[in-house]
Coordinates of C-alpha atoms in Angstrom, one line a residue:
M214 CA 63.1 145.6 152.9
I215 CA 63.4 147.9 155.9
R216 CA 61.4 145.3 158.0
G217 CA 64.2 142.8 157.5
V218 CA 66.8 145.3 158.8
L219 CA 64.6 146.2 161.8
A220 CA 64.3 142.5 162.6
L221 CA 68.1 142.3 163.1
I222 CA 68.3 145.1 165.7
P223 CA 69.4 143.5 169.0
D224 CA 67.0 143.6 171.9
E225 CA 69.2 145.9 174.0
F226 CA 69.2 148.5 171.1
R227 CA 65.5 148.3 170.2
R228 CA 64.7 151.0 172.7
F229 CA 66.7 153.4 170.6
T230 CA 64.6 152.8 167.5
P231 CA 61.7 155.0 168.4
R232 CA 64.1 157.8 169.5
Y233 CA 65.9 157.5 166.1
L234 CA 62.6 157.6 164.1
A235 CA 61.4 160.6 166.2
L236 CA 64.6 162.5 165.5
V237 CA 64.3 161.7 161.8
V238 CA 60.8 163.2 161.8
L239 CA 61.9 166.2 163.8
L240 CA 64.9 166.7 161.4
A241 CA 62.5 166.6 158.5
L242 CA 60.1 169.0 160.1
S243 CA 62.8 171.5 161.0
Q244 CA 64.4 171.2 157.5
A245 CA 61.0 171.7 155.9
A246 CA 60.3 174.7 158.2
A247 CA 63.6 176.3 157.1
Y248 CA 62.5 175.9 153.5
L249 CA 59.1 177.4 154.1
L250 CA 60.3 180.3 156.2
S251 CA 62.4 181.5 153.3
V252 CA 59.0 182.5 151.7
P253 CA 58.1 185.2 154.2
V254 CA 61.7 186.3 154.4
L255 CA 61.9 186.9 150.7
Q256 CA 58.5 188.5 150.6
A257 CA 59.5 190.9 153.3
L258 CA 62.8 191.8 151.6
F259 CA 61.2 192.4 148.2
D260 CA 58.5 194.5 149.9
G261 CA 61.1 196.5 151.7
N262 CA 59.7 195.5 155.1
Y263 CA 63.0 194.9 156.9
G264 CA 61.5 194.7 160.3
D265 CA 59.4 191.7 159.3
A266 CA 62.4 190.4 157.4
W267 CA 64.5 190.4 160.5
R268 CA 61.8 188.7 162.5
W269 CA 61.3 185.9 160.0
T270 CA 65.0 185.6 159.6
S271 CA 65.3 184.9 163.3
W272 CA 62.7 182.2 163.0
L273 CA 64.7 180.8 160.0
A274 CA 67.9 180.8 162.1
V275 CA 66.0 178.8 164.8
A276 CA 64.9 176.3 162.2
V277 CA 68.4 176.0 160.7
A278 CA 69.8 175.5 164.2
A279 CA 67.2 172.8 165.0
T280 CA 68.0 171.1 161.8
A281 CA 71.7 170.9 162.8
V282 CA 70.9 169.7 166.3
F283 CA 68.4 167.1 165.2
G284 CA 70.7 166.0 162.4
Y285 CA 73.6 165.5 164.8
L286 CA 71.4 163.6 167.4
Q287 CA 69.9 161.2 164.8
S288 CA 73.3 160.5 163.4
M289 CA 74.7 159.6 166.8
V290 CA 71.7 157.4 167.7
G291 CA 71.8 155.8 164.2
L292 CA 75.5 155.1 164.6
R293 CA 74.9 153.6 168.0
I294 CA 72.2 151.3 166.6
G295 CA 74.4 150.4 163.6
V296 CA 77.5 149.6 165.7
G297 CA 75.4 147.6 168.1
M298 CA 74.0 145.6 165.2
L299 CA 77.4 145.0 163.8
R300 CA 78.6 143.4 167.0
S301 CA 75.4 141.6 167.8
V302 CA 74.5 140.2 164.4
Q303 CA 78.0 138.9 163.8
T304 CA 77.9 137.2 167.1
R305 CA 74.5 135.7 166.3
L306 CA 75.8 134.5 162.9
G307 CA 78.8 132.9 164.5
D308 CA 76.7 131.2 167.2
H309 CA 74.2 130.0 164.6
L310 CA 77.0 128.7 162.4
S311 CA 78.2 126.4 165.2
T312 CA 74.8 124.8 165.5
L313 CA 74.3 124.0 161.8
P314 CA 74.8 120.4 160.6
L315 CA 78.0 119.8 158.7
G316 CA 75.9 118.8 155.7
W317 CA 75.0 122.4 155.3
F318 CA 78.6 123.4 154.8
G319 CA 78.9 120.9 151.9
T320 CA 76.6 123.0 149.8
T321 CA 77.7 126.5 151.0
G322 CA 81.2 127.7 150.2
S323 CA 83.4 129.6 152.7
G324 CA 83.2 132.6 150.3
A325 CA 79.4 132.9 150.7
I326 CA 79.7 132.5 154.5
S327 CA 82.3 135.2 154.8
R328 CA 80.4 137.4 152.4
I329 CA 77.3 137.2 154.7
I330 CA 79.1 137.5 158.0
V331 CA 81.5 140.4 157.0
G332 CA 80.2 142.1 153.8
N333 CA 76.4 141.9 154.3
V334 CA 76.6 142.8 158.0
R335 CA 78.6 146.0 157.1
E336 CA 76.0 146.8 154.5
I337 CA 73.2 146.9 157.1
L338 CA 75.3 148.9 159.4
G339 CA 75.0 151.8 157.0
V340 CA 71.2 151.8 157.1
F341 CA 71.0 153.6 160.4
S342 CA 74.2 155.6 160.1
H343 CA 73.7 157.3 156.8
L344 CA 71.1 155.7 154.5
L345 CA 67.6 155.6 156.1
S346 CA 67.5 159.2 157.3
P347 CA 68.0 160.9 153.9
V348 CA 65.6 158.5 152.2
L349 CA 62.8 159.2 154.8
N350 CA 63.6 162.9 154.5
A351 CA 63.0 162.6 150.8
V352 CA 59.4 161.6 151.6
L353 CA 58.7 163.7 154.7
V354 CA 60.3 167.0 153.7
P355 CA 58.5 167.4 150.4
I356 CA 55.2 166.4 152.0
V357 CA 55.6 169.0 154.8
V358 CA 56.7 171.6 152.2
A359 CA 53.7 170.9 150.0
V360 CA 51.3 171.2 152.9
G361 CA 53.0 174.4 154.1
I362 CA 52.6 175.9 150.6
L363 CA 48.8 175.5 151.0
F364 CA 49.0 178.8 153.0
V365 CA 50.7 180.6 150.1
D366 CA 49.0 179.1 147.0
W367 CA 46.9 175.9 147.0
R368 CA 47.5 175.3 143.3
V369 CA 51.2 175.0 143.7
S370 CA 50.7 172.8 146.7
V371 CA 48.4 170.4 144.8
A372 CA 50.9 170.2 142.0
M373 CA 53.6 169.2 144.6
L374 CA 51.4 166.7 146.3
I375 CA 50.4 165.0 142.9
S376 CA 54.0 164.9 141.6
L377 CA 55.5 163.4 144.8
P378 CA 54.0 159.9 144.6
L379 CA 54.5 159.8 140.9
L380 CA 58.2 160.5 141.4
L381 CA 58.5 157.8 144.0
V382 CA 56.8 155.3 141.7
V383 CA 59.2 156.3 138.9
N384 CA 62.2 155.8 141.2
R385 CA 61.0 152.4 142.2
L386 CA 60.4 151.2 138.6
A387 CA 63.7 152.8 137.5
N388 CA 65.7 150.7 140.0
V389 CA 64.2 147.3 139.1
G390 CA 67.2 146.4 136.9
Y391 CA 69.6 147.1 139.8
S392 CA 67.6 145.0 142.2
R393 CA 67.7 142.1 139.9
S394 CA 71.5 142.4 139.4
N395 CA 72.2 142.7 143.2
Q396 CA 71.9 138.9 143.7
R397 CA 74.4 138.3 140.8
I398 CA 76.8 140.7 142.5
H399 CA 76.5 138.7 145.8
D400 CA 77.0 135.3 144.1
A401 CA 80.0 136.6 142.1
A402 CA 81.6 138.2 145.1
S403 CA 81.1 135.0 147.1
E404 CA 82.8 132.9 144.5
A405 CA 85.6 135.4 144.1
N406 CA 86.2 135.3 147.9
S407 CA 86.4 131.5 147.9
R408 CA 88.8 131.5 145.0
V409 CA 91.1 134.1 146.6
V410 CA 91.2 132.1 149.9
E411 CA 91.9 128.9 147.8
F412 CA 94.6 130.7 145.8
A413 CA 96.4 131.8 149.0
Q414 CA 96.1 128.4 150.7
A415 CA 97.1 126.3 147.8
Q416 CA 100.3 128.1 146.6
P417 CA 102.6 125.0 146.8
V418 CA 100.3 123.1 144.5
L419 CA 99.6 126.0 142.2
R420 CA 103.2 126.9 141.7
A421 CA 104.1 123.2 141.1
F422 CA 101.8 123.2 138.1
G423 CA 102.3 126.8 137.0
A424 CA 98.8 127.8 137.8
T425 CA 99.6 131.2 139.5
G426 CA 98.7 134.6 138.2
A427 CA 96.9 134.5 134.9
G428 CA 97.5 130.8 134.7
N429 CA 94.9 130.2 137.5
K430 CA 91.8 130.0 135.3
A431 CA 89.5 129.4 138.3
L432 CA 90.5 132.6 140.1
D433 CA 90.8 134.6 136.9
G434 CA 87.3 133.5 135.9
A435 CA 85.8 134.3 139.3
L436 CA 87.3 137.8 139.3
R437 CA 86.1 138.4 135.7
R438 CA 82.6 137.3 136.7
Q439 CA 82.7 139.6 139.7
Q440 CA 83.8 142.5 137.5
K441 CA 81.1 141.8 134.9
A442 CA 78.4 141.6 137.6
S443 CA 79.5 144.9 139.1
T444 CA 79.7 146.5 135.6
D445 CA 76.2 145.2 134.7
A446 CA 74.8 146.6 137.9
V447 CA 76.2 150.0 137.1
F448 CA 74.8 149.9 133.6
A449 CA 71.5 148.7 135.0
S450 CA 71.2 151.6 137.4
V451 CA 72.4 154.4 135.2
P452 CA 69.3 154.5 132.9
G453 CA 67.0 154.5 135.9
L454 CA 68.9 157.4 137.6
M455 CA 68.8 159.3 134.3
V456 CA 65.1 158.7 133.9
F457 CA 64.4 159.8 137.5
A458 CA 66.6 162.9 137.1
L459 CA 64.7 163.9 134.0
C460 CA 61.4 163.4 135.8
V461 CA 62.6 165.5 138.8
H462 CA 63.6 168.3 136.5
A463 CA 60.3 168.0 134.6
V464 CA 58.4 168.4 137.9
F465 CA 60.5 171.4 138.8
L466 CA 59.7 173.0 135.4
L467 CA 56.1 172.2 136.0
L468 CA 56.1 174.0 139.4
V469 CA 57.9 177.0 137.9
Y470 CA 55.3 177.1 135.1
V471 CA 52.5 177.0 137.6
V472 CA 54.1 179.8 139.7
I473 CA 54.9 182.0 136.7
G474 CA 51.4 181.5 135.4
R475 CA 49.9 182.6 138.7
A476 CA 52.2 185.6 138.9
T477 CA 51.5 186.8 135.3
G478 CA 47.8 186.4 136.0
G479 CA 48.1 188.8 138.9
D480 CA 47.3 186.1 141.6
L481 CA 50.8 186.2 143.1
S482 CA 53.2 189.0 143.8
I483 CA 56.7 188.9 142.2
A484 CA 58.1 188.4 145.7
S485 CA 55.9 185.4 146.4
A486 CA 56.6 183.9 143.0
I487 CA 60.4 184.2 143.5
A488 CA 60.0 182.7 147.0
L489 CA 57.9 179.8 145.7
I490 CA 60.4 179.0 142.9
A491 CA 63.2 179.0 145.6
V492 CA 61.1 176.6 147.7
S493 CA 60.3 174.4 144.7
S494 CA 64.0 173.9 144.2
R495 CA 64.3 172.9 147.8
F496 CA 61.3 170.6 147.3
I497 CA 63.1 168.4 144.8
E498 CA 66.6 168.5 146.4
P499 CA 65.9 165.6 148.9
L500 CA 64.4 163.6 146.1
N501 CA 67.6 163.8 144.1
Q502 CA 69.6 162.8 147.2
A503 CA 67.4 159.9 147.9
A504 CA 67.6 158.6 144.3
Q505 CA 71.4 158.4 144.7
L506 CA 71.1 156.4 148.0
S507 CA 68.1 154.2 147.1
N508 CA 70.2 151.6 145.4
A509 CA 72.5 151.4 148.4
L510 CA 69.4 151.0 150.6
R511 CA 68.0 148.3 148.4
S512 CA 71.3 146.5 148.5
A513 CA 71.2 146.7 152.3
G514 CA 67.7 145.3 152.3
S515 CA 68.9 142.4 150.2
A516 CA 71.8 141.9 152.6
A517 CA 69.4 141.8 155.5
Q518 CA 67.2 139.3 153.7
R519 CA 70.3 137.0 153.1
I520 CA 71.2 137.3 156.8
N521 CA 67.7 136.5 158.0
T522 CA 67.6 133.5 155.6
F523 CA 70.9 132.3 157.0
L524 CA 69.6 132.7 160.6
A525 CA 66.5 130.7 159.5
E526 CA 68.6 127.7 158.5
R527 CA 67.5 124.7 160.5
E528 CA 69.7 123.9 163.5
L529 CA 70.4 120.5 165.0
A530 CA 67.7 120.2 167.7
E531 CA 69.4 120.7 171.1
A532 CA 68.4 118.7 174.1
T533 CA 68.4 120.5 177.4
A534 CA 67.5 117.9 180.0
P535 CA 70.5 116.3 181.7
V536 CA 71.0 112.5 181.2
Q537 CA 72.7 109.9 183.4
L538 CA 75.3 108.2 181.3
S539 CA 76.1 104.5 181.6
E540 CA 79.2 102.7 180.3
P541 CA 80.9 104.3 177.2
S542 CA 79.4 102.2 174.5
I543 CA 78.0 103.0 171.0
V544 CA 74.9 101.4 169.5
F545 CA 73.7 101.9 165.9
D546 CA 70.1 100.7 165.4
D547 CA 68.9 100.4 161.8
V548 CA 70.4 103.8 160.9
A549 CA 69.8 105.4 157.5
F550 CA 71.3 108.7 156.4
G551 CA 72.0 110.7 153.2
Y552 CA 73.3 114.1 152.5
S553 CA 70.3 114.6 150.3
E554 CA 66.9 113.0 150.5
D555 CA 67.1 111.3 147.1
E556 CA 70.6 109.9 147.6
P557 CA 70.9 107.7 150.7
L558 CA 74.5 107.1 151.8
I559 CA 74.0 104.8 154.9
T560 CA 71.3 102.2 154.8
G561 CA 70.2 99.8 157.6
A562 CA 73.4 100.2 159.7
S563 CA 73.1 98.2 163.0
F564 CA 76.0 97.3 165.2
E565 CA 77.2 97.7 168.8
V566 CA 80.6 98.8 170.1
S567 CA 80.9 97.6 173.7
A568 CA 82.8 99.6 176.3
G569 CA 86.5 99.1 176.2
T570 CA 86.6 97.4 172.8
T571 CA 87.9 98.4 169.4
T572 CA 85.8 98.2 166.2
A573 CA 87.5 98.7 162.9
I574 CA 85.5 99.9 159.9
V575 CA 87.0 99.0 156.5
G576 CA 85.8 99.1 152.9
P577 CA 86.3 100.8 149.6
S578 CA 86.6 104.6 149.3
G579 CA 83.3 106.4 149.4
S580 CA 81.4 103.6 151.1
G581 CA 80.4 105.7 154.1
K582 CA 83.0 104.8 156.7
T583 CA 83.9 108.3 157.9
T584 CA 80.2 109.2 157.8
L585 CA 79.5 106.5 160.4
L586 CA 82.1 108.1 162.7
R587 CA 80.6 111.5 162.3
L588 CA 77.0 110.3 162.9
A589 CA 78.2 108.8 166.2
S590 CA 79.3 112.3 167.3
R591 CA 76.1 113.8 165.8
Y592 CA 77.7 115.9 163.2
Y593 CA 74.4 115.2 161.4
D594 CA 71.0 113.8 162.5
V595 CA 70.1 110.4 161.1
D596 CA 67.1 110.2 158.6
S597 CA 65.8 107.1 160.4
G598 CA 66.9 104.7 163.2
S599 CA 68.8 105.8 166.2
I600 CA 72.3 106.0 167.6
S601 CA 73.0 105.7 171.3
V602 CA 76.2 106.8 173.1
G603 CA 76.7 106.1 176.8
G604 CA 73.3 104.4 176.9
H605 CA 71.2 107.4 175.5
D606 CA 70.1 108.5 172.1
V607 CA 72.5 111.2 170.9
R608 CA 69.5 113.4 170.0
Q609 CA 68.4 113.3 173.6
Q610 CA 71.7 114.5 175.0
P611 CA 73.0 118.1 175.3
S612 CA 75.8 118.6 172.9
E613 CA 78.3 119.3 175.7
T614 CA 77.4 115.9 177.3
L615 CA 77.7 114.0 174.1
L616 CA 80.9 115.6 172.9
G617 CA 82.4 115.3 176.4
Q618 CA 82.4 111.5 176.0
V619 CA 84.1 111.6 172.6
S620 CA 87.5 112.4 171.2
L621 CA 87.7 112.9 167.5
V622 CA 90.8 112.4 165.4
F623 CA 90.0 112.7 161.7
Q624 CA 92.1 112.8 158.5
D625 CA 91.3 116.4 157.8
V626 CA 93.1 118.0 160.7
Y627 CA 92.6 121.7 161.0
L628 CA 94.8 123.9 163.1
F629 CA 94.0 127.5 164.0
N630 CA 96.4 130.3 163.2
Q631 CA 97.5 130.3 166.8
T632 CA 100.4 128.9 168.8
I633 CA 101.1 125.2 169.1
E634 CA 100.1 125.3 172.8
E635 CA 96.8 127.0 172.1
N636 CA 96.0 124.4 169.4
V637 CA 96.7 121.6 171.8
R638 CA 94.8 123.3 174.7
L639 CA 91.7 123.3 172.5
G640 CA 91.2 119.7 173.7
R641 CA 90.6 121.0 177.3
P642 CA 90.8 124.8 177.7
D643 CA 91.1 124.7 181.5
A644 CA 94.1 122.3 181.4
T645 CA 97.3 123.4 183.2
A646 CA 100.5 124.0 181.4
D647 CA 102.0 120.8 182.7
E648 CA 99.0 118.8 181.5
V649 CA 99.4 120.4 178.0
R650 CA 103.1 119.5 178.0
R651 CA 102.4 115.9 179.1
A652 CA 99.9 115.4 176.3
G653 CA 102.4 116.9 173.9
E654 CA 105.1 114.5 175.0
M655 CA 102.8 111.4 174.6
A656 CA 102.0 112.5 171.1
R657 CA 105.6 113.5 170.4
V658 CA 104.7 117.2 169.9
D659 CA 107.7 118.0 172.1
E660 CA 110.0 116.9 169.2
I661 CA 108.4 119.5 167.0
V662 CA 108.6 122.4 169.5
E663 CA 112.3 121.6 170.3
R664 CA 113.4 122.5 166.8
L665 CA 111.3 125.7 166.5
P666 CA 112.8 129.0 167.8
D667 CA 109.6 130.0 169.6
G668 CA 108.9 126.5 170.9
W669 CA 105.3 126.1 172.2
A670 CA 104.6 129.7 171.4
T671 CA 105.2 129.1 167.6
V672 CA 102.2 130.3 165.5
V673 CA 101.4 127.5 163.1
G674 CA 99.7 129.6 160.3
E675 CA 96.2 129.3 158.9
G676 CA 95.2 125.6 158.9
G677 CA 98.6 124.7 160.2
A678 CA 100.3 125.6 156.9
S679 CA 103.8 125.9 158.5
L680 CA 103.7 122.3 159.6
S681 CA 103.8 119.0 157.8
G682 CA 100.9 116.6 157.6
G683 CA 102.5 114.3 160.3
E684 CA 103.1 117.3 162.6
R685 CA 99.6 118.5 162.3
Q686 CA 98.3 114.9 163.1
R687 CA 100.5 114.8 166.2
I688 CA 98.9 118.0 167.5
S689 CA 95.5 116.6 166.7
I690 CA 96.3 113.5 168.8
A691 CA 97.7 115.7 171.6
R692 CA 94.4 117.5 171.7
A693 CA 92.5 114.2 172.0
L694 CA 94.9 113.0 174.7
L695 CA 94.4 116.2 176.7
K696 CA 90.7 115.8 176.5
D697 CA 90.9 112.2 177.7
A698 CA 87.4 111.2 176.7
P699 CA 86.3 107.6 177.2
I700 CA 85.3 107.1 173.5
V701 CA 87.8 107.7 170.6
L702 CA 86.6 108.0 167.1
L703 CA 89.6 107.7 164.9
D704 CA 90.0 108.1 161.1
E705 CA 93.6 107.0 160.7
A706 CA 95.6 109.3 158.5
T707 CA 99.0 107.6 158.3
S708 CA 99.0 106.3 154.8
A709 CA 100.4 109.6 153.4
L710 CA 103.1 110.0 156.0
D711 CA 106.7 109.2 155.8
P712 CA 107.9 106.1 157.9
H713 CA 109.2 108.2 160.8
S714 CA 106.1 110.3 161.1
E715 CA 103.9 107.3 160.7
A716 CA 105.7 105.5 163.5
V717 CA 105.5 108.5 165.8
V718 CA 101.8 109.0 165.1
V719 CA 101.0 105.3 165.6
R720 CA 102.7 105.5 169.1
G721 CA 100.5 108.5 169.9
I722 CA 97.4 106.6 168.7
H723 CA 98.3 103.7 171.0
E724 CA 98.5 106.1 174.0
L725 CA 95.2 107.7 173.0
T726 CA 93.3 104.5 172.6
R727 CA 94.6 102.6 175.7
D728 CA 91.7 101.4 177.9
K729 CA 89.2 103.3 175.7
T730 CA 86.2 102.5 173.5
V731 CA 87.5 102.9 170.0
V732 CA 85.9 103.1 166.6
V733 CA 88.5 103.4 163.9
V734 CA 88.3 103.7 160.1
A735 CA 91.3 101.5 159.6
H736 CA 94.0 101.8 157.0
R737 CA 96.9 99.9 158.7
L738 CA 96.8 96.1 158.6
S739 CA 98.0 95.8 162.2
T740 CA 95.1 98.0 163.4
I741 CA 92.6 95.9 161.5
A742 CA 94.0 92.5 162.6
H743 CA 93.9 93.4 166.3
A744 CA 90.4 94.9 166.4
D745 CA 87.8 93.1 168.6
Q746 CA 85.3 93.6 165.8
I747 CA 85.6 94.4 162.1
L748 CA 82.8 95.9 160.0
F749 CA 83.2 95.7 156.2
V750 CA 81.1 98.5 154.6
D751 CA 80.2 98.8 151.0
A752 CA 77.8 101.3 149.4
G753 CA 76.5 102.3 152.8
R754 CA 75.7 98.8 154.1
I755 CA 77.5 96.6 156.5
V756 CA 78.0 93.5 154.4
E757 CA 80.3 91.5 156.7
R758 CA 81.2 91.6 160.4
G759 CA 83.3 89.6 162.7
T760 CA 86.9 89.2 164.0
H761 CA 89.9 89.2 161.7
D762 CA 90.2 85.4 161.7
E763 CA 86.5 84.8 161.3
L764 CA 86.3 87.0 158.3
L765 CA 89.3 85.4 156.7
E766 CA 87.7 82.0 157.1
Q767 CA 84.6 83.2 155.4
G768 CA 86.6 84.0 152.3
G769 CA 84.3 86.9 151.3
R770 CA 84.8 90.6 150.7
Y771 CA 87.0 91.2 153.7
A772 CA 89.3 88.3 152.8
A773 CA 89.8 89.8 149.3
F774 CA 90.4 93.2 150.8
W775 CA 93.0 91.8 153.2
G776 CA 94.7 90.0 150.3
E777 CA 94.9 93.2 148.2
R778 CA 96.3 95.2 151.1
S779 CA 98.9 92.5 152.0
R780 CA 100.1 92.4 148.4
A781 CA 100.3 96.2 148.2
T782 CA 102.3 96.3 151.4
G783 CA 105.0 94.0 149.9
W784 CA 105.1 95.7 146.5
H785 CA 108.4 97.3 145.4
L786 CA 110.3 98.1 142.2
A787 CA 112.9 95.6 141.1
P788 CA 116.3 97.2 141.2
S789 CA 117.3 96.0 137.7
T790 CA 114.0 97.1 136.2
Y791 CA 114.2 100.5 137.9
R792 CA 117.8 101.1 136.6
S793 CA 116.9 100.0 133.1
D794 CA 113.8 102.3 133.0
L795 CA 115.8 105.2 134.4
N796 CA 118.7 104.8 132.0
G797 CA 116.2 104.6 129.1
A798 CA 114.5 107.8 130.3
L799 CA 117.9 109.6 130.5
G800 CA 118.9 108.4 127.1
G801 CA 121.6 106.0 128.1

């Protein structure tokens, strides 16, 4: 448990760990010394030897002062390590997140990710700031006290040394129930986080269907499960704490019994007996404190385990050797890929996109069209076969080299909660303001900023929530225009746009793809018809390929697809039928 936390300490703070542990030991020794020195102080007072009492009291004051100093120093060092871990671990998690294949995100929700990066990291922060020291003290202080009592009465010392490991075992067994429920708390909290984010982002849809508040069963259910998991954890920990508390008090009564028995037998003076009873109460105090913190420490250990498991997720292998790129072409050679090993999505895909040409990929929904685009930019590694971009296998190119050749425009446009200018500048961060404006004009983003009070400085909201789908797509195209990469991977997203937005976006796409190597998942008939090569994909296989005229002459799957699209384009409601249906619906 602690080993997992220690593994997360950043290198620049590891040198503080021995100092922290040394201060914890010194704190325990000084605290135990203060407890033990109360024995001669009380003996001297009861014996009326005030000179010795003052001398021992002076030493007691030194021990108390040392306890305060060492406690302060270990708190400062622990806080320094904890804050350093907070910054470093979150940075490591963020860097690692950017190296994971996108397939990983399909099985892990945003709630679980945020829970790890925010919640779990804050849990491990508390280990060094306020958890580890009292737990270690709960072991060290009683041991030192028990050893020190050897010089007063060995029988009481032996009773302490025997009872201590028994109490630690009882504490561990008593908390088994909480440890088991900790993972359920994490899972429930992750789901609740995801549902809350979803609830906030999907307000228009939820309100349209009356699924807000108690009507949102998904959110309500997630919050109920989180509440139940937390309640179950409390009920699981309470019996253990009660059992441990009873055992601690039983040990204290045992020590009192031994002391009183020794005193009544004449082996101990009354003063020594009173002092030993006082020390015995100090002996069990750290144990009670540790019992209250042990669940939090175990929770932090589980959090560290989840963080280390996340950091162990397999990254996409990164090439480091530079490559000399040739012309901007793309070659798929017998590519196979699946999001899971037992369910292949792409099988035996082989094709070439020559430099300066346009290849359109068409086919039914779910056939793997968009996946082919993402494989070309190495969003995932292929299961077999190879993909070459610019004359080199994508796995043999540094990510910056590969992605520097490619501009991506997909259907699922995501804008950051920043200004329009910052979202466009993402295409090339070092671009000048004039270059950003020029790309915006080509994509007709200038039309958007003209009607906004803050213009280019308008913040678009999370995911671009304050903009329409067509406006978000224009900004996405402006990004790609600003990047000006020789290869464009385009998943057209104009089918859901109004005629004006579609026309504007199409003009931006024409500017983007001029004199470029283009692979497009095509939805518009004009884009398909003018492509240099058309690939018809079905169930992850390329079943037909050729030009538009060649495929129509074959009369196969593409010809049927083209016919269906053409008929759908010309479909409309007959005015008389529409009026008749409308009048009937209105009752007249």
